[in-house]
Amino acid sequence: MMTPDRPLRSDAARNHELLLDAAEIEFEAKGPDVSVLDIVRRAGVAKGTFFRHFASKDDLIAAIVGKHIGALIDVAEHLEGAEDAGAALLQFLTVASAQREQYDVSFLLRAGESDDRVSGVRTRLYDSVSVLVDNARTAGAIRTDVTATDVILLMCAPNHVVEYLPSPAPDLWQRYLAIIFDGLRPAGAHQLPVPAPNDAL
Amino acid sequence: MMTPDRPLRSDAARNHELLLDAAEIEFEAKGPDVSVLDIVRRAGVAKGTFFRHFASKDDLIAAIVGKHIGALIDVAEHLEGAEDAGAALLQFLTVASAQREQYDVSFLLRAGESDDRVSGVRTRLYDSVSVLVDNARTAGAIRTDVTATDVILLMCAPNHVVEYLPSPAPDLWQRYLAIIFDGLRPAGAHQLPVPAPNDAL
DNA sequence: TACGAATGTGACCCTAGGGTCAACTTTCGA
DNA sequence: TCGAAAGTTGACCCTAGGGTCACATTCGTA
């Protein structure tokens, strides 16, 4: 990442983009455990170049995660004023799942404390989802006992469960999102046995 | 594992148990990525001993997973004749989550093809869950469009989402199981957008 | 164009972790 | 009791992968 005091040299700026793009593709294809070597090969640069641009592999991940979550926050903020609050929340969850980067959330929640960029973004996401959840609750679109933390945690389940299949249909996550979202609805909701976790996201 | 043609020598039998027990504890504590060294240290034996008892680390995992899934199958088969089919399915899912070994399922589904022990167990689990699901559907306890594969996939979500939290309450998974199970109920169910995957478990 | 600073390069280092093996020790039956 | 088969041991091998660094290259400017 690095916030350059002076602008990057032209070749450096290009390589930075190449690395980011390559990393995104590789992560998508092989999950968060791709090797730096794979990324570097795809980008067409040498390993040393990678570490000139990113302090570590985790630093790269933080950069990408920050970008994705940032995009997600934009979506959420856009939806804050929607007329149909229930549809807005579902829309948000759909976009989140469609991004397909379920490791985002895991990284967001794990590595958050140690990385300033990520922890700031995390707070913003939480705040924005809170608004969507509150709106949906007020509108009677979801049960009253569900919190933003619940939603953020459940957000990644559709993509995750699908990964258990050897070759899942690319839109299968929609099926499980639909089921889980039905579970969030007030109709026929049963008492939840355990209180929500602290919002200590 | 090895199916001993002749019975194990007494010390070998003891070490086998020690390894299995140690592995179970280590997996529980550190997830499926514990090193063989950690397991071996806890068991109090040398590394070489490990590999006399198990052909590979995956072999050990297969042994443990087989054991867990076997126990789960027993539970499922016990519940097949229950009067309240809906409660029986919920009960099954509760036991599955309480086992807390969500990697079981992932291993079961991934490594299944390459391991005879696991693939046999996998089929039995699928069959038994099918019965529970069919019973529950017939009883009107779950929506009609949900399959055994759906249930098996969703089975591990409660434990998984909870893992995103730095220190989740030990019973928090019950909250998410309740939400997801409500999503499986027929009351207020919305049309699912994508067909179920092939039952090619 | 020429020079210094910024950047790129890839050989190299280090560690972790799975797996092997020849020598040593224990078990157990005759 | 004793010897062979079964089991144990830990030093060793190998690979993958993250990260470093001295040197080569390129950019941008005077």
Short mmCIF file of C-alpha atoms (C1' of nucleotides) in Angstrom, two decimals:
data_model
loop_
_atom_site.label_atom_id
_atom_site.label_comp_id
_atom_site.label_asym_id
_atom_site.label_seq_id
_atom_site.Cartn_x
_atom_site.Cartn_y
_atom_site.Cartn_z
CA MET A 1 0.00 0.00 0.00
CA MET A 2 2.22 2.83 1.22
CA THR A 3 1.06 6.42 1.02
CA PRO A 4 3.69 7.84 -1.25
CA ASP A 5 5.03 11.20 -0.11
CA ARG A 6 6.05 11.86 -3.68
CA PRO A 7 4.16 10.34 -6.57
CA LEU A 8 5.30 6.93 -7.75
CA ARG A 9 7.56 6.63 -10.71
CA SER A 10 5.65 5.57 -13.82
CA ASP A 11 6.99 2.01 -13.92
CA ALA A 12 6.39 1.60 -10.23
CA ALA A 13 2.79 2.74 -10.51
CA ARG A 14 2.22 0.30 -13.34
CA ASN A 15 3.71 -2.58 -11.42
CA HIS A 16 1.64 -1.71 -8.40
CA GLU A 17 -1.50 -2.06 -10.47
CA LEU A 18 -0.25 -5.25 -12.09
CA LEU A 19 0.36 -6.78 -8.68
CA LEU A 20 -3.03 -5.78 -7.33
CA ASP A 21 -4.80 -7.13 -10.40
CA ALA A 22 -2.84 -10.35 -10.42
CA ALA A 23 -3.43 -10.87 -6.73
CA GLU A 24 -7.15 -10.41 -7.15
CA ILE A 25 -7.30 -13.02 -9.88
CA GLU A 26 -5.15 -15.48 -8.00
CA PHE A 27 -7.11 -15.06 -4.78
CA GLU A 28 -10.32 -15.65 -6.63
CA ALA A 29 -8.95 -18.76 -8.23
CA LYS A 30 -7.02 -20.37 -5.39
CA GLY A 31 -8.24 -18.76 -2.20
CA PRO A 32 -6.27 -16.77 0.30
CA ASP A 33 -3.48 -19.32 0.40
CA VAL A 34 -1.95 -18.55 -2.98
CA SER A 35 1.77 -18.14 -2.79
CA VAL A 36 3.42 -14.82 -3.42
CA LEU A 37 5.25 -16.57 -6.21
CA ASP A 38 2.03 -17.31 -8.07
CA ILE A 39 0.92 -13.71 -7.79
CA VAL A 40 4.26 -12.43 -8.93
CA ARG A 41 4.37 -14.78 -11.88
CA ARG A 42 0.97 -13.65 -13.07
CA ALA A 43 1.93 -10.02 -12.66
CA GLY A 44 5.10 -10.61 -14.63
CA VAL A 45 7.42 -9.05 -12.08
CA ALA A 46 10.07 -10.39 -9.76
CA LYS A 47 9.58 -11.34 -6.15
CA GLY A 48 11.65 -8.45 -4.90
CA THR A 49 9.28 -6.05 -6.61
CA PHE A 50 6.41 -7.48 -4.65
CA PHE A 51 8.09 -6.73 -1.38
CA ARG A 52 9.05 -3.27 -2.48
CA HIS A 53 5.34 -2.52 -2.91
CA PHE A 54 3.94 -4.48 0.01
CA ALA A 55 5.57 -4.97 3.37
CA SER A 56 4.29 -8.52 3.56
CA LYS A 57 1.75 -10.86 2.09
CA ASP A 58 -0.70 -9.83 4.78
CA ASP A 59 -0.17 -6.24 3.78
CA LEU A 60 -1.29 -7.07 0.26
CA ILE A 61 -4.32 -8.89 1.59
CA ALA A 62 -5.16 -5.92 3.77
CA ALA A 63 -4.99 -3.70 0.72
CA ILE A 64 -7.35 -5.88 -1.27
CA VAL A 65 -9.71 -6.51 1.59
CA GLY A 66 -9.83 -2.81 2.31
CA LYS A 67 -10.77 -2.18 -1.29
CA HIS A 68 -13.52 -4.80 -1.34
CA ILE A 69 -15.00 -3.76 1.95
CA GLY A 70 -14.84 -0.18 0.82
CA ALA A 71 -16.93 -1.06 -2.20
CA LEU A 72 -19.33 -2.93 0.03
CA ILE A 73 -19.67 0.07 2.32
CA ASP A 74 -20.52 2.22 -0.67
CA VAL A 75 -23.30 -0.19 -1.55
CA ALA A 76 -24.55 -0.24 2.02
CA GLU A 77 -24.55 3.54 2.32
CA HIS A 78 -26.37 3.81 -0.95
CA LEU A 79 -29.07 1.53 0.38
CA GLU A 80 -29.51 3.32 3.68
CA GLY A 81 -32.27 5.52 2.31
CA ALA A 82 -34.11 2.88 0.31
CA GLU A 83 -37.88 2.80 0.56
CA ASP A 84 -38.13 -0.95 1.06
CA ALA A 85 -35.76 -1.55 3.96
CA GLY A 86 -36.16 -5.31 3.85
CA ALA A 87 -35.29 -5.47 0.17
CA ALA A 88 -32.37 -3.16 0.82
CA LEU A 89 -30.88 -5.50 3.39
CA LEU A 90 -31.35 -8.47 1.10
CA GLN A 91 -29.79 -6.50 -1.71
CA PHE A 92 -26.80 -5.71 0.44
CA LEU A 93 -26.32 -9.35 1.37
CA THR A 94 -26.64 -10.35 -2.25
CA VAL A 95 -23.92 -7.96 -3.32
CA ALA A 96 -21.73 -9.10 -0.46
CA SER A 97 -22.07 -12.72 -1.48
CA ALA A 98 -21.72 -11.98 -5.15
CA GLN A 99 -18.33 -10.47 -4.45
CA ARG A 100 -17.43 -14.01 -3.66
CA GLU A 101 -14.55 -13.06 -1.40
CA GLN A 102 -15.69 -14.68 1.77
CA TYR A 103 -12.16 -14.57 3.10
CA ASP A 104 -12.57 -10.82 3.17
CA VAL A 105 -14.76 -10.99 6.19
CA SER A 106 -12.61 -13.47 7.96
CA PHE A 107 -9.58 -11.29 7.42
CA LEU A 108 -11.55 -8.20 8.33
CA LEU A 109 -12.47 -9.69 11.66
CA ARG A 110 -9.22 -11.44 12.47
CA ALA A 111 -6.48 -9.13 11.35
CA GLY A 112 -8.46 -6.04 12.13
CA GLU A 113 -6.83 -5.14 15.39
CA SER A 114 -3.34 -5.14 13.99
CA ASP A 115 -4.02 -3.07 10.91
CA ASP A 116 -5.20 0.49 11.07
CA ARG A 117 -6.55 0.61 7.55
CA VAL A 118 -8.66 -2.46 8.12
CA SER A 119 -9.96 -1.51 11.54
CA GLY A 120 -11.21 1.83 10.27
CA VAL A 121 -13.02 0.20 7.39
CA ARG A 122 -14.40 -2.40 9.73
CA THR A 123 -16.04 0.21 11.89
CA ARG A 124 -17.57 1.93 8.90
CA LEU A 125 -18.97 -1.33 7.62
CA TYR A 126 -20.43 -2.13 10.98
CA ASP A 127 -22.04 1.27 11.25
CA SER A 128 -23.55 1.07 7.82
CA VAL A 129 -24.90 -2.43 8.28
CA SER A 130 -26.37 -1.31 11.58
CA VAL A 131 -28.40 1.28 9.78
CA LEU A 132 -29.67 -1.25 7.26
CA VAL A 133 -30.57 -3.69 9.99
CA ASP A 134 -32.30 -1.05 12.09
CA ASN A 135 -34.27 0.13 9.10
CA ALA A 136 -35.29 -3.40 8.20
CA ARG A 137 -36.28 -4.12 11.76
CA THR A 138 -38.35 -0.96 12.00
CA ALA A 139 -40.03 -1.85 8.74
CA GLY A 140 -40.92 -5.25 10.19
CA ALA A 141 -38.91 -7.02 7.49
CA ILE A 142 -36.71 -8.96 9.91
CA ARG A 143 -37.18 -10.35 13.36
CA THR A 144 -36.57 -7.97 16.21
CA ASP A 145 -33.86 -9.94 17.93
CA VAL A 146 -31.33 -9.89 15.11
CA THR A 147 -28.33 -7.56 15.27
CA ALA A 148 -25.87 -6.13 12.78
CA THR A 149 -23.24 -8.48 14.13
CA ASP A 150 -25.50 -11.42 13.39
CA VAL A 151 -25.94 -10.20 9.85
CA ILE A 152 -22.23 -9.66 9.30
CA LEU A 153 -21.45 -13.12 10.60
CA LEU A 154 -24.14 -14.80 8.52
CA MET A 155 -23.17 -12.75 5.49
CA CYS A 156 -20.43 -15.12 4.50
CA ALA A 157 -22.18 -18.40 5.16
CA PRO A 158 -23.73 -18.79 1.69
CA ASN A 159 -20.40 -18.64 -0.07
CA HIS A 160 -18.75 -20.75 2.52
CA VAL A 161 -21.09 -23.71 2.59
CA VAL A 162 -21.00 -23.88 -1.18
CA GLU A 163 -17.26 -24.38 -1.05
CA TYR A 164 -17.76 -27.83 0.40
CA LEU A 165 -18.95 -29.05 -2.97
CA PRO A 166 -16.28 -30.18 -5.42
CA SER A 167 -17.60 -27.96 -8.20
CA PRO A 168 -20.52 -25.84 -7.07
CA ALA A 169 -22.72 -24.02 -9.55
CA PRO A 170 -21.51 -20.41 -9.62
CA ASP A 171 -24.82 -19.04 -8.35
CA LEU A 172 -25.61 -21.73 -5.83
CA TRP A 173 -24.86 -19.34 -2.98
CA GLN A 174 -28.11 -17.59 -3.85
CA ARG A 175 -30.01 -20.65 -2.71
CA TYR A 176 -28.44 -20.59 0.72
CA LEU A 177 -28.68 -16.85 1.04
CA ALA A 178 -32.41 -17.18 0.37
CA ILE A 179 -32.79 -19.84 3.05
CA ILE A 180 -30.79 -17.90 5.61
CA PHE A 181 -32.60 -14.68 4.83
CA ASP A 182 -35.91 -16.46 5.32
CA GLY A 183 -34.52 -17.38 8.71
CA LEU A 184 -34.08 -13.70 9.48
CA ARG A 185 -37.69 -12.87 8.63
CA PRO A 186 -40.22 -12.37 11.37
CA ALA A 187 -42.81 -14.79 9.95
CA GLY A 188 -42.84 -17.91 12.08
CA ALA A 189 -39.63 -16.98 13.86
CA HIS A 190 -38.84 -19.04 16.94
CA GLN A 191 -37.21 -17.67 20.06
CA LEU A 192 -33.41 -17.58 19.77
CA PRO A 193 -31.74 -19.67 22.44
CA VAL A 194 -28.61 -17.55 22.93
CA PRO A 195 -28.15 -13.77 23.09
CA ALA A 196 -26.31 -11.97 20.32
CA PRO A 197 -22.56 -11.51 20.77
CA ASN A 198 -21.24 -8.12 21.78
CA ASP A 199 -20.98 -5.78 18.90
CA ALA A 200 -17.24 -5.83 19.48
CA LEU A 201 -16.47 -6.01 15.84
CA MET B 1 -5.44 -46.78 10.66
CA MET B 2 -4.43 -50.23 9.35
CA THR B 3 -6.61 -53.26 9.86
CA PRO B 4 -4.21 -55.42 11.83
CA ASP B 5 -4.09 -58.99 10.58
CA ARG B 6 -2.70 -59.95 13.92
CA PRO B 7 -3.61 -58.00 17.05
CA LEU B 8 -1.40 -55.08 17.95
CA ARG B 9 1.30 -55.47 20.51
CA SER B 10 0.23 -54.03 23.85
CA ASP B 11 2.48 -50.99 23.72
CA ALA B 12 1.46 -50.30 20.15
CA ALA B 13 -2.22 -50.45 21.00
CA ARG B 14 -1.66 -48.01 23.83
CA ASN B 15 0.25 -45.60 21.63
CA HIS B 16 -2.42 -45.79 18.98
CA GLU B 17 -4.98 -44.63 21.52
CA LEU B 18 -2.66 -41.95 22.86
CA LEU B 19 -2.20 -40.58 19.36
CA LEU B 20 -5.90 -40.59 18.57
CA ASP B 21 -6.73 -38.87 21.86
CA ALA B 22 -3.97 -36.31 21.50
CA ALA B 23 -4.98 -35.56 17.94
CA GLU B 24 -8.56 -35.02 18.94
CA ILE B 25 -7.57 -32.50 21.60
CA GLU B 26 -5.15 -30.68 19.34
CA PHE B 27 -7.62 -30.49 16.47
CA GLU B 28 -10.22 -29.11 18.81
CA ALA B 29 -7.81 -26.50 20.10
CA LYS B 30 -6.01 -25.42 16.96
CA GLY B 31 -8.10 -26.56 14.04
CA PRO B 32 -7.15 -29.01 11.29
CA ASP B 33 -3.81 -27.29 10.71
CA VAL B 34 -2.05 -28.51 13.82
CA SER B 35 1.34 -29.94 13.06
CA VAL B 36 2.11 -33.59 13.51
CA LEU B 37 4.77 -32.45 15.94
CA ASP B 38 2.20 -30.91 18.25
CA ILE B 39 0.12 -34.05 18.24
CA VAL B 40 3.10 -36.22 18.86
CA ARG B 41 4.31 -34.07 21.72
CA ARG B 42 0.96 -34.23 23.44
CA ALA B 43 0.81 -37.98 22.97
CA GLY B 44 4.30 -38.33 24.41
CA VAL B 45 5.66 -40.41 21.56
CA ALA B 46 8.19 -39.79 18.81
CA LYS B 47 7.41 -38.67 15.32
CA GLY B 48 8.38 -42.00 13.82
CA THR B 49 5.74 -43.69 15.92
CA PHE B 50 3.10 -41.49 14.42
CA PHE B 51 3.96 -42.61 10.94
CA ARG B 52 4.03 -46.25 11.93
CA HIS B 53 0.41 -45.91 12.99
CA PHE B 54 -0.82 -43.58 10.26
CA ALA B 55 0.38 -43.48 6.68
CA SER B 56 0.10 -39.70 6.61
CA LYS B 57 -1.43 -36.82 8.42
CA ASP B 58 -4.47 -37.07 6.17
CA ASP B 59 -4.79 -40.69 7.15
CA LEU B 60 -5.08 -39.67 10.78
CA ILE B 61 -7.67 -37.07 9.90
CA ALA B 62 -9.60 -39.65 7.94
CA ALA B 63 -9.57 -41.91 10.98
CA ILE B 64 -10.90 -39.22 13.29
CA VAL B 65 -13.41 -37.91 10.80
CA GLY B 66 -14.63 -41.43 10.21
CA LYS B 67 -15.14 -41.85 13.92
CA HIS B 68 -17.03 -38.59 14.33
CA ILE B 69 -19.23 -39.12 11.33
CA GLY B 70 -19.87 -42.64 12.50
CA ALA B 71 -21.16 -41.29 15.79
CA LEU B 72 -23.28 -38.81 13.90
CA ILE B 73 -24.76 -41.55 11.77
CA ASP B 74 -25.70 -43.46 14.90
CA VAL B 75 -27.55 -40.40 16.12
CA ALA B 76 -29.28 -39.95 12.80
CA GLU B 77 -30.34 -43.56 12.57
CA HIS B 78 -31.67 -43.42 16.10
CA LEU B 79 -33.80 -40.45 15.13
CA GLU B 80 -35.19 -41.99 11.99
CA GLY B 81 -38.20 -43.40 13.80
CA ALA B 82 -38.93 -40.39 15.99
CA GLU B 83 -42.57 -39.29 16.29
CA ASP B 84 -41.83 -35.60 15.76
CA ALA B 85 -39.85 -35.59 12.52
CA GLY B 86 -39.18 -31.85 12.64
CA ALA B 87 -37.78 -32.02 16.13
CA ALA B 88 -35.72 -35.03 15.09
CA LEU B 89 -34.06 -33.12 12.29
CA LEU B 90 -33.35 -30.18 14.56
CA GLN B 91 -31.98 -32.55 17.14
CA PHE B 92 -29.68 -34.09 14.59
CA LEU B 93 -28.36 -30.70 13.52
CA THR B 94 -27.86 -29.72 17.12
CA VAL B 95 -25.76 -32.79 17.82
CA ALA B 96 -23.80 -32.21 14.64
CA SER B 97 -22.98 -28.66 15.62
CA ALA B 98 -22.28 -29.54 19.22
CA GLN B 99 -19.59 -31.89 18.01
CA ARG B 100 -17.90 -28.71 17.00
CA GLU B 101 -15.77 -30.36 14.34
CA GLN B 102 -16.88 -28.42 11.36
CA TYR B 103 -13.76 -29.49 9.49
CA ASP B 104 -15.18 -32.97 9.60
CA VAL B 105 -17.68 -32.15 6.93
CA SER B 106 -15.23 -30.31 4.78
CA PHE B 107 -12.86 -33.24 4.92
CA LEU B 108 -15.69 -35.65 4.40
CA LEU B 109 -16.68 -33.92 1.22
CA ARG B 110 -13.24 -33.09 -0.13
CA ALA B 111 -11.08 -36.09 0.61
CA GLY B 112 -13.91 -38.50 0.22
CA GLU B 113 -13.16 -39.77 -3.23
CA SER B 114 -9.63 -40.76 -2.41
CA ASP B 115 -10.36 -42.60 0.78
CA ASP B 116 -12.48 -45.71 0.91
CA ARG B 117 -13.25 -45.53 4.59
CA VAL B 118 -14.50 -41.98 4.26
CA SER B 119 -16.53 -42.47 1.12
CA GLY B 120 -18.40 -45.37 2.67
CA VAL B 121 -19.24 -43.36 5.74
CA ARG B 122 -20.21 -40.43 3.57
CA THR B 123 -22.81 -42.48 1.74
CA ARG B 124 -24.27 -43.78 4.97
CA LEU B 125 -24.51 -40.27 6.39
CA TYR B 126 -26.20 -39.04 3.26
CA ASP B 127 -28.70 -41.88 3.32
CA SER B 128 -29.56 -41.36 6.92
CA VAL B 129 -29.94 -37.61 6.61
CA SER B 130 -32.15 -38.22 3.59
CA VAL B 131 -34.51 -40.20 5.73
CA LEU B 132 -34.65 -37.47 8.36
CA VAL B 133 -35.25 -34.82 5.73
CA ASP B 134 -37.93 -36.85 3.99
CA ASN B 135 -39.66 -37.50 7.28
CA ALA B 136 -39.55 -33.84 8.23
CA ARG B 137 -40.84 -32.82 4.84
CA THR B 138 -43.69 -35.31 5.00
CA ALA B 139 -44.56 -34.04 8.46
CA GLY B 140 -44.69 -30.51 7.08
CA ALA B 141 -41.90 -29.41 9.41
CA ILE B 142 -39.65 -28.10 6.65
CA ARG B 143 -40.22 -26.53 3.27
CA THR B 144 -40.72 -28.94 0.42
CA ASP B 145 -37.86 -27.74 -1.74
CA VAL B 146 -35.05 -28.54 0.67
CA THR B 147 -32.85 -31.59 0.10
CA ALA B 148 -30.54 -33.69 2.22
CA THR B 149 -27.60 -32.10 0.44
CA ASP B 150 -28.83 -28.68 1.46
CA VAL B 151 -29.05 -29.80 5.05
CA ILE B 152 -25.59 -31.34 5.05
CA LEU B 153 -24.10 -28.19 3.58
CA LEU B 154 -25.89 -25.89 6.00
CA MET B 155 -25.07 -28.19 8.88
CA CYS B 156 -21.65 -26.69 9.41
CA ALA B 157 -22.53 -23.02 8.95
CA PRO B 158 -23.37 -22.30 12.60
CA ASN B 159 -19.99 -23.38 13.84
CA HIS B 160 -18.23 -21.75 10.99
CA VAL B 161 -19.66 -18.26 11.21
CA VAL B 162 -18.97 -18.20 14.91
CA GLU B 163 -15.29 -18.74 14.24
CA TYR B 164 -15.04 -15.26 12.79
CA LEU B 165 -15.35 -13.82 16.26
CA PRO B 166 -12.13 -13.50 18.27
CA SER B 167 -13.57 -15.35 21.27
CA PRO B 168 -17.09 -16.57 20.63
CA ALA B 169 -19.30 -17.78 23.45
CA PRO B 170 -19.12 -21.58 23.41
CA ASP B 171 -22.82 -21.98 22.70
CA LEU B 172 -23.23 -19.12 20.26
CA TRP B 173 -23.60 -21.57 17.39
CA GLN B 174 -27.04 -22.39 18.77
CA ARG B 175 -28.17 -18.90 17.87
CA TYR B 176 -27.23 -19.32 14.25
CA LEU B 177 -28.51 -22.84 14.04
CA ALA B 178 -31.87 -21.53 15.25
CA ILE B 179 -31.90 -18.81 12.59
CA ILE B 180 -30.93 -21.18 9.82
CA PHE B 181 -33.39 -23.79 10.93
CA ASP B 182 -36.12 -21.18 10.90
CA GLY B 183 -35.06 -20.60 7.31
CA LEU B 184 -35.78 -24.24 6.58
CA ARG B 185 -39.30 -24.07 7.97
CA PRO B 186 -42.27 -23.84 5.64
CA ALA B 187 -43.85 -20.82 7.37
CA GLY B 188 -43.35 -17.75 5.22
CA ALA B 189 -40.82 -19.49 3.00
CA HIS B 190 -39.97 -17.67 -0.19
CA GLN B 191 -39.26 -19.35 -3.48
CA LEU B 192 -35.62 -20.47 -3.76
CA PRO B 193 -33.87 -18.87 -6.73
CA VAL B 194 -31.54 -21.74 -7.63
CA PRO B 195 -32.15 -25.50 -7.77
CA ALA B 196 -30.47 -27.78 -5.26
CA PRO B 197 -27.12 -29.24 -6.27
CA ASN B 198 -26.95 -32.83 -7.39
CA ASP B 199 -26.89 -35.22 -4.54
CA ALA B 200 -23.43 -36.19 -5.71
CA LEU B 201 -22.05 -36.31 -2.23
"C1'" DT C 1 22.87 13.55 -22.39
"C1'" DA C 2 24.29 12.39 -18.07
"C1'" DC C 3 23.73 11.57 -13.39
"C1'" DG C 4 21.44 10.38 -9.07
"C1'" DA C 5 17.55 8.54 -7.08
"C1'" DA C 6 13.95 5.36 -7.41
"C1'" DT C 7 12.88 0.90 -8.76
"C1'" DG C 8 13.49 -3.87 -10.42
"C1'" DT C 9 15.80 -8.37 -10.08
"C1'" DG C 10 16.62 -13.05 -8.70
"C1'" DA C 11 19.76 -15.67 -6.11
"C1'" DC C 12 19.84 -16.54 -1.45
"C1'" DC C 13 18.45 -17.35 3.56
"C1'" DC C 14 15.49 -19.23 6.94
"C1'" DT C 15 11.82 -21.69 9.02
"C1'" DA C 16 8.07 -24.89 9.36
"C1'" DG C 17 6.37 -28.99 8.55
"C1'" DG C 18 5.58 -33.68 6.37
"C1'" DG C 19 7.74 -37.81 5.85
"C1'" DT C 20 11.94 -41.57 6.08
"C1'" DC C 21 15.10 -44.78 8.04
"C1'" DA C 22 18.83 -47.46 10.32
"C1'" DA C 23 19.74 -48.43 14.88
"C1'" DC C 24 17.89 -49.38 19.32
"C1'" DT C 25 14.19 -51.37 22.65
"C1'" DT C 26 10.19 -53.90 23.95
"C1'" DT C 27 6.98 -57.58 23.72
"C1'" DC C 28 5.69 -62.28 23.67
"C1'" DG C 29 5.57 -67.06 22.51
"C1'" DA C 30 8.15 -71.39 22.54
"C1'" DT D 1 14.92 -67.46 29.34
"C1'" DC D 2 15.88 -66.09 24.97
"C1'" DG D 3 15.47 -64.69 20.28
"C1'" DA D 4 12.92 -62.94 16.53
"C1'" DA D 5 9.27 -60.01 15.21
"C1'" DA D 6 7.06 -55.85 16.25
"C1'" DG D 7 7.53 -51.33 17.70
"C1'" DT D 8 10.05 -46.97 18.97
"C1'" DT D 9 13.17 -43.33 18.33
"C1'" DG D 10 15.12 -38.96 16.75
"C1'" DA D 11 18.30 -37.36 13.59
"C1'" DC D 12 17.86 -36.48 8.94
"C1'" DC D 13 15.92 -35.22 4.20
"C1'" DC D 14 13.13 -32.48 1.32
"C1'" DT D 15 10.02 -29.03 -0.20
"C1'" DA D 16 7.31 -24.90 -0.02
"C1'" DG D 17 6.98 -20.49 0.92
"C1'" DG D 18 7.86 -15.82 3.09
"C1'" DG D 19 11.15 -12.43 3.19
"C1'" DT D 20 16.11 -10.03 2.22
"C1'" DC D 21 19.75 -7.82 -0.20
"C1'" DA D 22 23.65 -6.43 -3.24
"C1'" DC D 23 23.62 -5.32 -7.65
"C1'" DA D 24 21.54 -4.03 -12.26
"C1'" DT D 25 18.24 -1.15 -14.57
"C1'" DT D 26 15.17 2.60 -15.50
"C1'" DC D 27 13.16 7.05 -14.87
"C1'" DG D 28 13.12 11.89 -14.52
"C1'" DT D 29 15.38 15.93 -14.40
"C1'" DA D 30 19.04 19.54 -15.06
#
